[in-house]
mmCIF file of C-alpha atoms in Angstrom:
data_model
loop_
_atom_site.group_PDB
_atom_site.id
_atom_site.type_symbol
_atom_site.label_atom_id
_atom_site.label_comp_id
_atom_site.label_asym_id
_atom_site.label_seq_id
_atom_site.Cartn_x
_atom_site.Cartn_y
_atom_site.Cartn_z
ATOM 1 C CA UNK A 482 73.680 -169.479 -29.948
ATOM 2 C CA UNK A 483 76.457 -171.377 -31.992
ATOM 3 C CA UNK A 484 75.757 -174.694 -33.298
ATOM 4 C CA UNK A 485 78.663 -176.202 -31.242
ATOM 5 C CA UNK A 486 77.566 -175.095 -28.081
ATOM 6 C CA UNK A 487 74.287 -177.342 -28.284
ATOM 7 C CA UNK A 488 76.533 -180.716 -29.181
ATOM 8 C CA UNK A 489 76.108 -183.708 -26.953
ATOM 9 C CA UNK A 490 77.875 -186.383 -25.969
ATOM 10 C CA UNK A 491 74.886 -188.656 -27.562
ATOM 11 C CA UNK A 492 75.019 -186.177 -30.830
ATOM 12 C CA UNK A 493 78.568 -187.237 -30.864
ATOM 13 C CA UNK A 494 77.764 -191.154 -30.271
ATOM 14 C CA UNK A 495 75.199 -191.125 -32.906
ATOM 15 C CA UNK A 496 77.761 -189.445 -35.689
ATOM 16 C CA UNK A 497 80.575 -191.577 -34.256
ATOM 17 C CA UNK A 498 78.303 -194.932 -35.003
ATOM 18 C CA UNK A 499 79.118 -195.812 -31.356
ATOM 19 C CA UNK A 500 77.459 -195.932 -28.225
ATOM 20 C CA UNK A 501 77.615 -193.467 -25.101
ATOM 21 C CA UNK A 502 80.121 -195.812 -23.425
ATOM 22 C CA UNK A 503 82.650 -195.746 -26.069
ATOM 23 C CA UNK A 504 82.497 -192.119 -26.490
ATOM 24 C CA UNK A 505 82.947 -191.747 -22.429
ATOM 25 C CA UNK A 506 86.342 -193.862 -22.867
ATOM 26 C CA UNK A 507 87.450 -192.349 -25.377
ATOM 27 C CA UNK A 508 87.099 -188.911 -23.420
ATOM 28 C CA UNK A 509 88.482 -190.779 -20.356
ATOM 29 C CA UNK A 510 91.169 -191.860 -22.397
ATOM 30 C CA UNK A 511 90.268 -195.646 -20.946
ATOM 31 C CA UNK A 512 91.141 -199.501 -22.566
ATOM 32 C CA UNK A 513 88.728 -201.596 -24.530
ATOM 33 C CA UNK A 514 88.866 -199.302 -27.504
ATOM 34 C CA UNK A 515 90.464 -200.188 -30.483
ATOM 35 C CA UNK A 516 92.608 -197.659 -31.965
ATOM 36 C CA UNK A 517 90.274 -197.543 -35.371
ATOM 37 C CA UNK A 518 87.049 -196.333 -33.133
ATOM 38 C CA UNK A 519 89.120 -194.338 -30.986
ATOM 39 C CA UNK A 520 90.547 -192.034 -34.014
ATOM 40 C CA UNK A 521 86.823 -192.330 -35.250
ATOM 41 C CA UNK A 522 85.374 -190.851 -32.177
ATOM 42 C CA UNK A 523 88.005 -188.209 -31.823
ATOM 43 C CA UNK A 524 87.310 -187.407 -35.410
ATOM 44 C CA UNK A 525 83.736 -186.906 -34.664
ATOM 45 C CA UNK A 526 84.733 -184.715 -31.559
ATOM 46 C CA UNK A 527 86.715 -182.813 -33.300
ATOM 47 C CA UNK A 528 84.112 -182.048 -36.526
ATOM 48 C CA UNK A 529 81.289 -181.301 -34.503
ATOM 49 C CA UNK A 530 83.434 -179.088 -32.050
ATOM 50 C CA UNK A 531 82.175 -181.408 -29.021
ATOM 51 C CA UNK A 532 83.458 -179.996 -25.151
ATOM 52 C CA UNK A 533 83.248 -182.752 -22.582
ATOM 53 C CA UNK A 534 80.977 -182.225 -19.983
ATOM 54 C CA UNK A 535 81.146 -183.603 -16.540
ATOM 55 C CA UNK A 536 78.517 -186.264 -16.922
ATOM 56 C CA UNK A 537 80.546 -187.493 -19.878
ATOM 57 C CA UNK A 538 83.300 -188.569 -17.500
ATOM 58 C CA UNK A 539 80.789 -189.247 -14.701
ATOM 59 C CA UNK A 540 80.204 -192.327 -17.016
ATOM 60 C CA UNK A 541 82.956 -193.707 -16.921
ATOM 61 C CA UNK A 542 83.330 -193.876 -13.435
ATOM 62 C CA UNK A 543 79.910 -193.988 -12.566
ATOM 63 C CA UNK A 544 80.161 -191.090 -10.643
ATOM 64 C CA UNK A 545 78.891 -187.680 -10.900
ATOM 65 C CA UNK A 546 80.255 -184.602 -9.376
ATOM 66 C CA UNK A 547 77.185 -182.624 -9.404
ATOM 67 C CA UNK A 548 75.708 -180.567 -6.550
ATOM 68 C CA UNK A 549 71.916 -178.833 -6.711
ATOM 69 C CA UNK A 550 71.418 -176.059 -5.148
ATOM 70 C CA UNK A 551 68.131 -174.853 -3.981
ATOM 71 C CA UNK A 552 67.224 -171.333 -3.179
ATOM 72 C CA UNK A 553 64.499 -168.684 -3.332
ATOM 73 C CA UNK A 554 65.599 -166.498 -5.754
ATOM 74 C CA UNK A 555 69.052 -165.421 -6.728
ATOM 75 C CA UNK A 556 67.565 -161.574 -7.321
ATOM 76 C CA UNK A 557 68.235 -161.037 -3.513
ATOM 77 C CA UNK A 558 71.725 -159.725 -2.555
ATOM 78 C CA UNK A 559 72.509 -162.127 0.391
ATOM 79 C CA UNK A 560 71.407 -165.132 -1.607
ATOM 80 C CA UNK A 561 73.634 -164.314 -4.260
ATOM 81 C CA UNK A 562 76.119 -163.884 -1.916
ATOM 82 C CA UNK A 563 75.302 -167.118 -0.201
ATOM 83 C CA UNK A 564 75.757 -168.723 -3.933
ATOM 84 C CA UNK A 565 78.878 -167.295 -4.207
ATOM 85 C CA UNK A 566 80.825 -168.941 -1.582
ATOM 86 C CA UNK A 567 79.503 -171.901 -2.465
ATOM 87 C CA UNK A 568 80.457 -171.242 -6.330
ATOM 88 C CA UNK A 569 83.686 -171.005 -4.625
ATOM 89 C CA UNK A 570 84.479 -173.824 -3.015
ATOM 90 C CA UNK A 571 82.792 -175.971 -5.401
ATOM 91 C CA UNK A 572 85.191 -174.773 -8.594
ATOM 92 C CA UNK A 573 88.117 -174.885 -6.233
ATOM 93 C CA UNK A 574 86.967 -178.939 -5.628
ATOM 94 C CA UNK A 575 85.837 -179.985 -8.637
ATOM 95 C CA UNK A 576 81.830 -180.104 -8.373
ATOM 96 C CA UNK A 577 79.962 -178.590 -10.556
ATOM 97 C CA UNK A 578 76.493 -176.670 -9.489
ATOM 98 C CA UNK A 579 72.626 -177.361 -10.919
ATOM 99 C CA UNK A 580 71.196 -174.192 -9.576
ATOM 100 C CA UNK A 581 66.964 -174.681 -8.322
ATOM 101 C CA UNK A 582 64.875 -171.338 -7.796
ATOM 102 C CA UNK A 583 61.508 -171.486 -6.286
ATOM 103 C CA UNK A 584 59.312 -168.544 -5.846
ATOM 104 C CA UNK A 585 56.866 -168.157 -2.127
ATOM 105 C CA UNK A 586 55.234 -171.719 -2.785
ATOM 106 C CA UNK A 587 55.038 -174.396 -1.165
ATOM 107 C CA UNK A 588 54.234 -176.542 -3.852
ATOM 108 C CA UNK A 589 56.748 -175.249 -6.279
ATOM 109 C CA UNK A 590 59.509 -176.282 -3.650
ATOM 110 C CA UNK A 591 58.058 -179.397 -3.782
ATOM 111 C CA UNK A 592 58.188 -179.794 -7.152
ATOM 112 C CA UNK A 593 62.028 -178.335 -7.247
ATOM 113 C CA UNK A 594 62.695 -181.571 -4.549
ATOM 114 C CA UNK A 595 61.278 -183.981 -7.425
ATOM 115 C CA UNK A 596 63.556 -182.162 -9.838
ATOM 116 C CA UNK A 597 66.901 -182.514 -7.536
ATOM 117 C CA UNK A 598 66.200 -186.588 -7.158
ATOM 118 C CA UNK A 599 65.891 -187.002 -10.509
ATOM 119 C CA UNK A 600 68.659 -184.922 -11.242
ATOM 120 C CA UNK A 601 70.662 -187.589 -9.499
ATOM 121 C CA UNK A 602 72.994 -185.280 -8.114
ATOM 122 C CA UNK A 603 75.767 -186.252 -5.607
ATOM 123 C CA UNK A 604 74.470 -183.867 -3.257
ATOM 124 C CA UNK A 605 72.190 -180.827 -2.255
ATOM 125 C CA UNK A 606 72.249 -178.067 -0.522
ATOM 126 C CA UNK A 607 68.716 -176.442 0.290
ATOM 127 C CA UNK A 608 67.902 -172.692 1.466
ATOM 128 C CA UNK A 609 63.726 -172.586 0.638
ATOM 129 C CA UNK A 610 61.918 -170.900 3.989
ATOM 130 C CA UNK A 611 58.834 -173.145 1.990
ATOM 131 C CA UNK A 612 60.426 -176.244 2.659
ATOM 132 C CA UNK A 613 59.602 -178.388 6.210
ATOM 133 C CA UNK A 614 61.707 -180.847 7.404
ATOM 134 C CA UNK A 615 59.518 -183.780 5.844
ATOM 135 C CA UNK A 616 60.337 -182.241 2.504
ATOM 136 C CA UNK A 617 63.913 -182.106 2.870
ATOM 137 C CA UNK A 618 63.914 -185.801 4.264
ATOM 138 C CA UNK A 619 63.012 -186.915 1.553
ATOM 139 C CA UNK A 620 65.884 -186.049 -0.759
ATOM 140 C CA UNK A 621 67.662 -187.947 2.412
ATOM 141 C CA UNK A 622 65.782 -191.417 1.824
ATOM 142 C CA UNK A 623 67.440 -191.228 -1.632
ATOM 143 C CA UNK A 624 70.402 -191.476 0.043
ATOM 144 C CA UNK A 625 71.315 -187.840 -0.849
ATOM 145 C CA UNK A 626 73.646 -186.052 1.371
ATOM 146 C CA UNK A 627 72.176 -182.689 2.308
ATOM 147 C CA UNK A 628 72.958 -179.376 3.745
ATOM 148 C CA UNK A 629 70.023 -177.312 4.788
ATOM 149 C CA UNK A 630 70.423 -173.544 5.755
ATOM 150 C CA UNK A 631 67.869 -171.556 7.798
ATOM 151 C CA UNK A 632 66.340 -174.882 8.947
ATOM 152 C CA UNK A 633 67.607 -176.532 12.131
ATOM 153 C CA UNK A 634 67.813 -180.443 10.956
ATOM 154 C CA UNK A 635 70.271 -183.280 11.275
ATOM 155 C CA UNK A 636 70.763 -186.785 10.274
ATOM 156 C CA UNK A 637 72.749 -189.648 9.207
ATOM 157 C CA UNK A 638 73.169 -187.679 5.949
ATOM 158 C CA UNK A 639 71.636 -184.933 6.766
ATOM 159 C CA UNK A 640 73.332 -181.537 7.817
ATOM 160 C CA UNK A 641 72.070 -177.850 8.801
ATOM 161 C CA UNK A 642 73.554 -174.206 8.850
ATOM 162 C CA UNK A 643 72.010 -172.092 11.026
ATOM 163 C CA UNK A 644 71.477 -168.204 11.692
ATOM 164 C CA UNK A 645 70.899 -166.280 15.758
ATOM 165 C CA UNK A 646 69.376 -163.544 13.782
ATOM 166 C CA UNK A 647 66.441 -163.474 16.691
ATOM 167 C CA UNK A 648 68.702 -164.075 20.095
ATOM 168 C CA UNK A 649 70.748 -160.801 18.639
ATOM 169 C CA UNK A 650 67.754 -159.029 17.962
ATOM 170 C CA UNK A 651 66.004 -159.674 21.052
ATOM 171 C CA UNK A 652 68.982 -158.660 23.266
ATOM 172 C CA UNK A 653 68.851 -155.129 20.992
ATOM 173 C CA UNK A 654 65.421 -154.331 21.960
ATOM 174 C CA UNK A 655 66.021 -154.666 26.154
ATOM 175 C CA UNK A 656 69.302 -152.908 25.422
ATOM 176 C CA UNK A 657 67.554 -150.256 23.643
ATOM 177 C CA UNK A 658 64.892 -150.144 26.247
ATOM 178 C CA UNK A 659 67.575 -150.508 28.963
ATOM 179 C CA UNK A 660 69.573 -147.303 27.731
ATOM 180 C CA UNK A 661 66.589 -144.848 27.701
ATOM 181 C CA UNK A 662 64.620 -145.688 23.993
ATOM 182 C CA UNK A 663 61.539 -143.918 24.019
ATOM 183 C CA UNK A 664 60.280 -144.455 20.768
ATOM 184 C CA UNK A 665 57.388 -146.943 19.934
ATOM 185 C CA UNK A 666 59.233 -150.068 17.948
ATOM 186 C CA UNK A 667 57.561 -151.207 14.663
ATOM 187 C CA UNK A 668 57.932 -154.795 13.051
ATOM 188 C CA UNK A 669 57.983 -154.369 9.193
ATOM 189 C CA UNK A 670 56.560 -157.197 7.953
ATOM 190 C CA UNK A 671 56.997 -158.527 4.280
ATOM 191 C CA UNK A 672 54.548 -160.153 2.235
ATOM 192 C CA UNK A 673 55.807 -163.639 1.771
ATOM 193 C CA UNK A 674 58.877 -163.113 3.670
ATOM 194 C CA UNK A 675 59.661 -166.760 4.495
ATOM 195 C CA UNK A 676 60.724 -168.131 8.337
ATOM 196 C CA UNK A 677 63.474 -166.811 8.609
ATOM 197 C CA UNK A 678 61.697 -163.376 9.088
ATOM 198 C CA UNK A 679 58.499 -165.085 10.780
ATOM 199 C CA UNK A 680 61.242 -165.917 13.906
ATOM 200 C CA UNK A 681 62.483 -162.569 13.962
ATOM 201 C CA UNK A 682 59.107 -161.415 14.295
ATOM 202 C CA UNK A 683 58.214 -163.730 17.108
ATOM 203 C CA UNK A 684 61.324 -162.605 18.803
ATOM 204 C CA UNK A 685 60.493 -158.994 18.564
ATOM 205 C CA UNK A 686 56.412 -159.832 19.713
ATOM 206 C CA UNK A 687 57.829 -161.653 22.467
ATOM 207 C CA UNK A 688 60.143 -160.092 23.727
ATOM 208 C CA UNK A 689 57.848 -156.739 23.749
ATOM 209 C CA UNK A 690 55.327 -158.590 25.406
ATOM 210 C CA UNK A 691 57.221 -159.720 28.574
ATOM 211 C CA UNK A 692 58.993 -156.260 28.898
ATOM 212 C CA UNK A 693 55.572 -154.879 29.172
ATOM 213 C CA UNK A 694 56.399 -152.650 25.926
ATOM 214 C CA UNK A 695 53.846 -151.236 23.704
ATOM 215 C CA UNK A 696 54.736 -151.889 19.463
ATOM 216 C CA UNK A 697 53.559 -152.121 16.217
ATOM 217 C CA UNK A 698 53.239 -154.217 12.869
ATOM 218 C CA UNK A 699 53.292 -152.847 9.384
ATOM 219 C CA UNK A 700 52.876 -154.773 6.182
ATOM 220 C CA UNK A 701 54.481 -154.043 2.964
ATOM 221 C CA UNK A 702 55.067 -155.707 0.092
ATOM 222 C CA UNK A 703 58.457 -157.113 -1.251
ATOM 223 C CA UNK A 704 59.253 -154.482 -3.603
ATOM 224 C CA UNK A 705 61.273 -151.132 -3.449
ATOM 225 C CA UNK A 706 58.745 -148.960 -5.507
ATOM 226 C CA UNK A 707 55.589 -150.124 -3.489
ATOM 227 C CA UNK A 708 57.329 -149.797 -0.079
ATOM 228 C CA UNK A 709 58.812 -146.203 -1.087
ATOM 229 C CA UNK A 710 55.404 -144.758 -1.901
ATOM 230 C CA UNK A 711 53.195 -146.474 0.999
ATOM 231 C CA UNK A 712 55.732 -145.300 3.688
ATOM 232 C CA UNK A 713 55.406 -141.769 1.789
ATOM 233 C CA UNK A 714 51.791 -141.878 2.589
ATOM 234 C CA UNK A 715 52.599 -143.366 6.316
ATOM 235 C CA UNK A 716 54.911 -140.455 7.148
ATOM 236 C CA UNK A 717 52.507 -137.842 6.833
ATOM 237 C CA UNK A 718 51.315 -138.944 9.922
ATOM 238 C CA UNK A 719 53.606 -140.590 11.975
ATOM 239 C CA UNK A 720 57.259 -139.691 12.904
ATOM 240 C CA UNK A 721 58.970 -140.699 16.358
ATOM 241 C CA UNK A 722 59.062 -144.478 15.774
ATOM 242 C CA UNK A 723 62.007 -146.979 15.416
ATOM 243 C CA UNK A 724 61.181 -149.522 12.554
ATOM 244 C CA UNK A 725 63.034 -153.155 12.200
ATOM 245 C CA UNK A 726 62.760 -153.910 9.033
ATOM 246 C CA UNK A 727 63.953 -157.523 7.313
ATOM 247 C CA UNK A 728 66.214 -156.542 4.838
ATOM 248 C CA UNK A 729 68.704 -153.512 3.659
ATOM 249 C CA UNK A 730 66.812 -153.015 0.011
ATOM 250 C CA UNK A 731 63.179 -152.313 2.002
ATOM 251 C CA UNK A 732 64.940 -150.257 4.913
ATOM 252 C CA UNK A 733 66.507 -148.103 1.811
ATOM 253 C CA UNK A 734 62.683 -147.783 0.476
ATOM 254 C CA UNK A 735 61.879 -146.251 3.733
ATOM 255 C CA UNK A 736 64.358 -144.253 4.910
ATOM 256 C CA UNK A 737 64.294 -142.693 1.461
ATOM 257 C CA UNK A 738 60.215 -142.008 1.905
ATOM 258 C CA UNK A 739 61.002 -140.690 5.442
ATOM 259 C CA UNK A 740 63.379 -138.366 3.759
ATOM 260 C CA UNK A 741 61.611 -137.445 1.281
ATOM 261 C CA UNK A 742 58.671 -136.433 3.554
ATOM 262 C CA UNK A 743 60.778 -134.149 5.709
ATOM 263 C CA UNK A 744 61.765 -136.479 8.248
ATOM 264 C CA UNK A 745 65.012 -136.692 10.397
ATOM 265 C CA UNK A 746 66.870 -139.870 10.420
ATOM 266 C CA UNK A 747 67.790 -140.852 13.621
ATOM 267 C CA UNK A 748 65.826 -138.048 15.227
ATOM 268 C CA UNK A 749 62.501 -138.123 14.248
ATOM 269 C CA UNK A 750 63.001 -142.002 12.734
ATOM 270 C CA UNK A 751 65.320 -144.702 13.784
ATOM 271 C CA UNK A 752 65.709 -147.570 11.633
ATOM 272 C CA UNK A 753 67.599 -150.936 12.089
ATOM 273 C CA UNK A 754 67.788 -153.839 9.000
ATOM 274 C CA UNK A 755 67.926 -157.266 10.165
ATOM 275 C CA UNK A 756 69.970 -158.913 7.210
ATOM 276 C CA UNK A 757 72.932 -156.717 6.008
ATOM 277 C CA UNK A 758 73.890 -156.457 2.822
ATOM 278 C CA UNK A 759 76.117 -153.968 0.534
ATOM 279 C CA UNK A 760 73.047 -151.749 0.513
ATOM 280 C CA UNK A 761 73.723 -150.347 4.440
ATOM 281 C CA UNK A 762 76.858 -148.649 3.587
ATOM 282 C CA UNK A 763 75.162 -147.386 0.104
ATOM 283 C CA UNK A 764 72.266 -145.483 1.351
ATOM 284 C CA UNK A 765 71.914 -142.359 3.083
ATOM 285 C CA UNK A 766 71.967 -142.015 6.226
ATOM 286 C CA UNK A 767 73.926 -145.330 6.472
ATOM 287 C CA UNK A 768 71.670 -148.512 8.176
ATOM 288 C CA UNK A 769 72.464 -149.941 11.162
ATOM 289 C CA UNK A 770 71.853 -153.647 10.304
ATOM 290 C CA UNK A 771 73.199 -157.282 11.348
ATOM 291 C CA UNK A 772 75.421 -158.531 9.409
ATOM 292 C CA UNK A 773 76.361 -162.006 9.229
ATOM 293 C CA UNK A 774 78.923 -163.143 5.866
ATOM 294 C CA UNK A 775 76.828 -165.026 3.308
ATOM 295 C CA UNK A 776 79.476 -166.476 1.049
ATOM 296 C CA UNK A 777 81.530 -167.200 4.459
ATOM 297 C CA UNK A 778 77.637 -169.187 4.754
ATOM 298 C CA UNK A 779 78.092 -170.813 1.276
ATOM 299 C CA UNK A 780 81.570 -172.014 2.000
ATOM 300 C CA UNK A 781 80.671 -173.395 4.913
ATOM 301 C CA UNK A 782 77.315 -174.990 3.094
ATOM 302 C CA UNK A 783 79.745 -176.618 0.711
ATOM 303 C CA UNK A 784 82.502 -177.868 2.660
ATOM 304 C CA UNK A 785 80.123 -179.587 5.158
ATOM 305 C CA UNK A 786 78.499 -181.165 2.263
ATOM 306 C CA UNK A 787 81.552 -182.443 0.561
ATOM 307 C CA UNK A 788 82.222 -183.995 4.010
ATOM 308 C CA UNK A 789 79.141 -185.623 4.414
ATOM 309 C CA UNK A 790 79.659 -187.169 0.809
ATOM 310 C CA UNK A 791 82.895 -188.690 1.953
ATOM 311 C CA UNK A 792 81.384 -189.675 5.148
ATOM 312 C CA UNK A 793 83.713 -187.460 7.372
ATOM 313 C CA UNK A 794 81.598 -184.260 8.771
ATOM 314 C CA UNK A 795 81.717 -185.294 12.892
ATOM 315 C CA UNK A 796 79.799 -181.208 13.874
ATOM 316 C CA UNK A 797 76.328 -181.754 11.697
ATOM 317 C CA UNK A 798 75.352 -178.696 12.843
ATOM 318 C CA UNK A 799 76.815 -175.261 12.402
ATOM 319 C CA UNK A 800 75.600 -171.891 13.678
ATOM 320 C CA UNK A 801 76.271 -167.968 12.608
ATOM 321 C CA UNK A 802 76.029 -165.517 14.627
ATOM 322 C CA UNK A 803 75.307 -162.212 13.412
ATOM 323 C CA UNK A 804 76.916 -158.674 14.514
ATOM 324 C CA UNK A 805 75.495 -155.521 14.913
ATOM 325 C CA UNK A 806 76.965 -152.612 13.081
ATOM 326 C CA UNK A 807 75.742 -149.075 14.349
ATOM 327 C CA UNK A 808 75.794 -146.423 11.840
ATOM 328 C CA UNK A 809 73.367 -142.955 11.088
ATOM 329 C CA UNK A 810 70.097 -144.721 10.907
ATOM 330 C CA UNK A 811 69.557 -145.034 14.871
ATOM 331 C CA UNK A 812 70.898 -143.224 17.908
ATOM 332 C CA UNK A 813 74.458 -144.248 19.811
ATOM 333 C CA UNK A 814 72.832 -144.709 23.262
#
């Protein structure tokens, strides 16, 4: 890394002979600086090939621009899509982003809510499946203006984006039932998958159990490799099931296995991904999955949340629905 890129404003204060405030002016181009410190500092600047940052002229207005950002792991393609519509709008307004990742515990979240107080950032936006709505309240007693996604929760600054991932889903299953579906439904559960697949499960359990429906539940784990070679095993000796799986990447793992072990997709195996991604166009046969737009999510995220910093968002509460998109993994009925 080049030397310059490490300089601080307080590496730049301390060279200058000045403190932090006169630097800020100077980069704010403010009064109360006499001309001889001013060329000083700009010297300084200059020498040690300083960039101002946006906490530098946070100071002298006493007023950050910063936004945190809390989410499970940018790895997956729908968060990263998420975090690019909010990338989006925050460039196009002027905020810039302190990005929080927090792996399947509940402790580490915790931990990451400590981190985005003390951050003193201007706002947050929070998608963690680990965090309750006590933890996310409490960013809001410091007065923090918050977004939450995937958790239904409002307040005075307090705002949520929500998903219908399990209304859609459940309506699939009588309509599949409805239309002549004969094949037993599996639940794919993942290891560590967070709520917002615990609610699709519940919607698939329950709606089974008051049609009177036999189903199933499978494990895996959250990994392609793993999945690929335990549904490889599975296949020998099962076929003629339709398996809702929780996301595109794990529904590739499997339909690839089923493939692989001389299965038929959508004869002998239908399969349907809950949260659509890039991936259901990419493998073969193509998934049919729900799709809802993530960075349309993010956009949404951040424009609520620059609202509720100004005091102007009136509809706290905002709610995607997703759409089905058939393609070759299940049967037109």
């Amino acid at each position: 890394m080049n030397t310059k890129d490490r300089v601080t404003i307080y590496q730049v204060a301390q060279a200058a002979g000045v403190s932090l405030a006169t630097v800020s002016r100077v980069i704010n181009k403010q009064g109360n600086v006499t001309d001889a410190t001013r060329i000083k500092v700009e010297e300084t600047i200059k020498r040690l090939g300083y960039k101002p940052s946006g906490l530098a002229q946070a100071l002298a207005t006493n007023k950050s621009t910063n936004i945190g950002v809390v989410i499970p792991s940018a790895n997956y393609v729908y968060i990263s899509n998420l975090l690019n519509g909010i990338s989006e709008v925050a460039k196009k307004k002027g905020f810039i982003l302190s990005l929080f990742t927090t792996s399947h515990s509940h402790e580490e979240a915790l931990s990451m809510i400590e981190k985005v107080i003390t951050s003193h950032v201007d706002g947050a936006i929070i998608f963690d499946d680990e965090l309750d709505s006590e933890d996310v309240m409490k960013i809001n007693s410091y007065s923090v203006p918050t977004v939450v996604v995937n958790s239904k929760l409002v307040g005075e600054k307090v705002g949520c984006v929500l998903f219908n991932y399990a209304d859609v889903l459940s309506k699939y299953i009588e309509s599949y039932y409805e239309k002549g579906g004969d094949k037993m439904m599996t639940f794919v559960h993942v290891h560590d998958g967070g709520r917002l697949l615990n609610r699709n499960e519940k919607a698939f359990l329950e709606t089974h159990e008051r049609l009177g429906k036999p189903f199933n539940v499978l494990n895996c784990d959250d990994s392609y490799t793993r999945t690929y070679n335990d549904f490889c095993q599975y296949f020998k000796n099962h076929k003629g099931e339709f398996l809702i799986v929780y996301r595109d990447s794990i529904a590739a793992a499997i339909e690839n296995a089923a493939t692989d072990t001389g299965l038929r997709i959508p004869e002998d195996l239908e399969v349907l991904s809950l949260v659509g991604t890039k991936y259901a166009n990419i493998v073969r046969p193509t998934l049919t999955s729900l799709h809802i737009n993530m960075e349309e999510v993010g956009q949404r995220a951040m424009y609520m949340l620059i609202d509720l910093i100004n005091n102007e968002l009136v509809e706290k509460s905002y709610k995607f629905q997703p759409t089905l998109i058939e393609r070759n993994s299940t049967i037109k009925r």
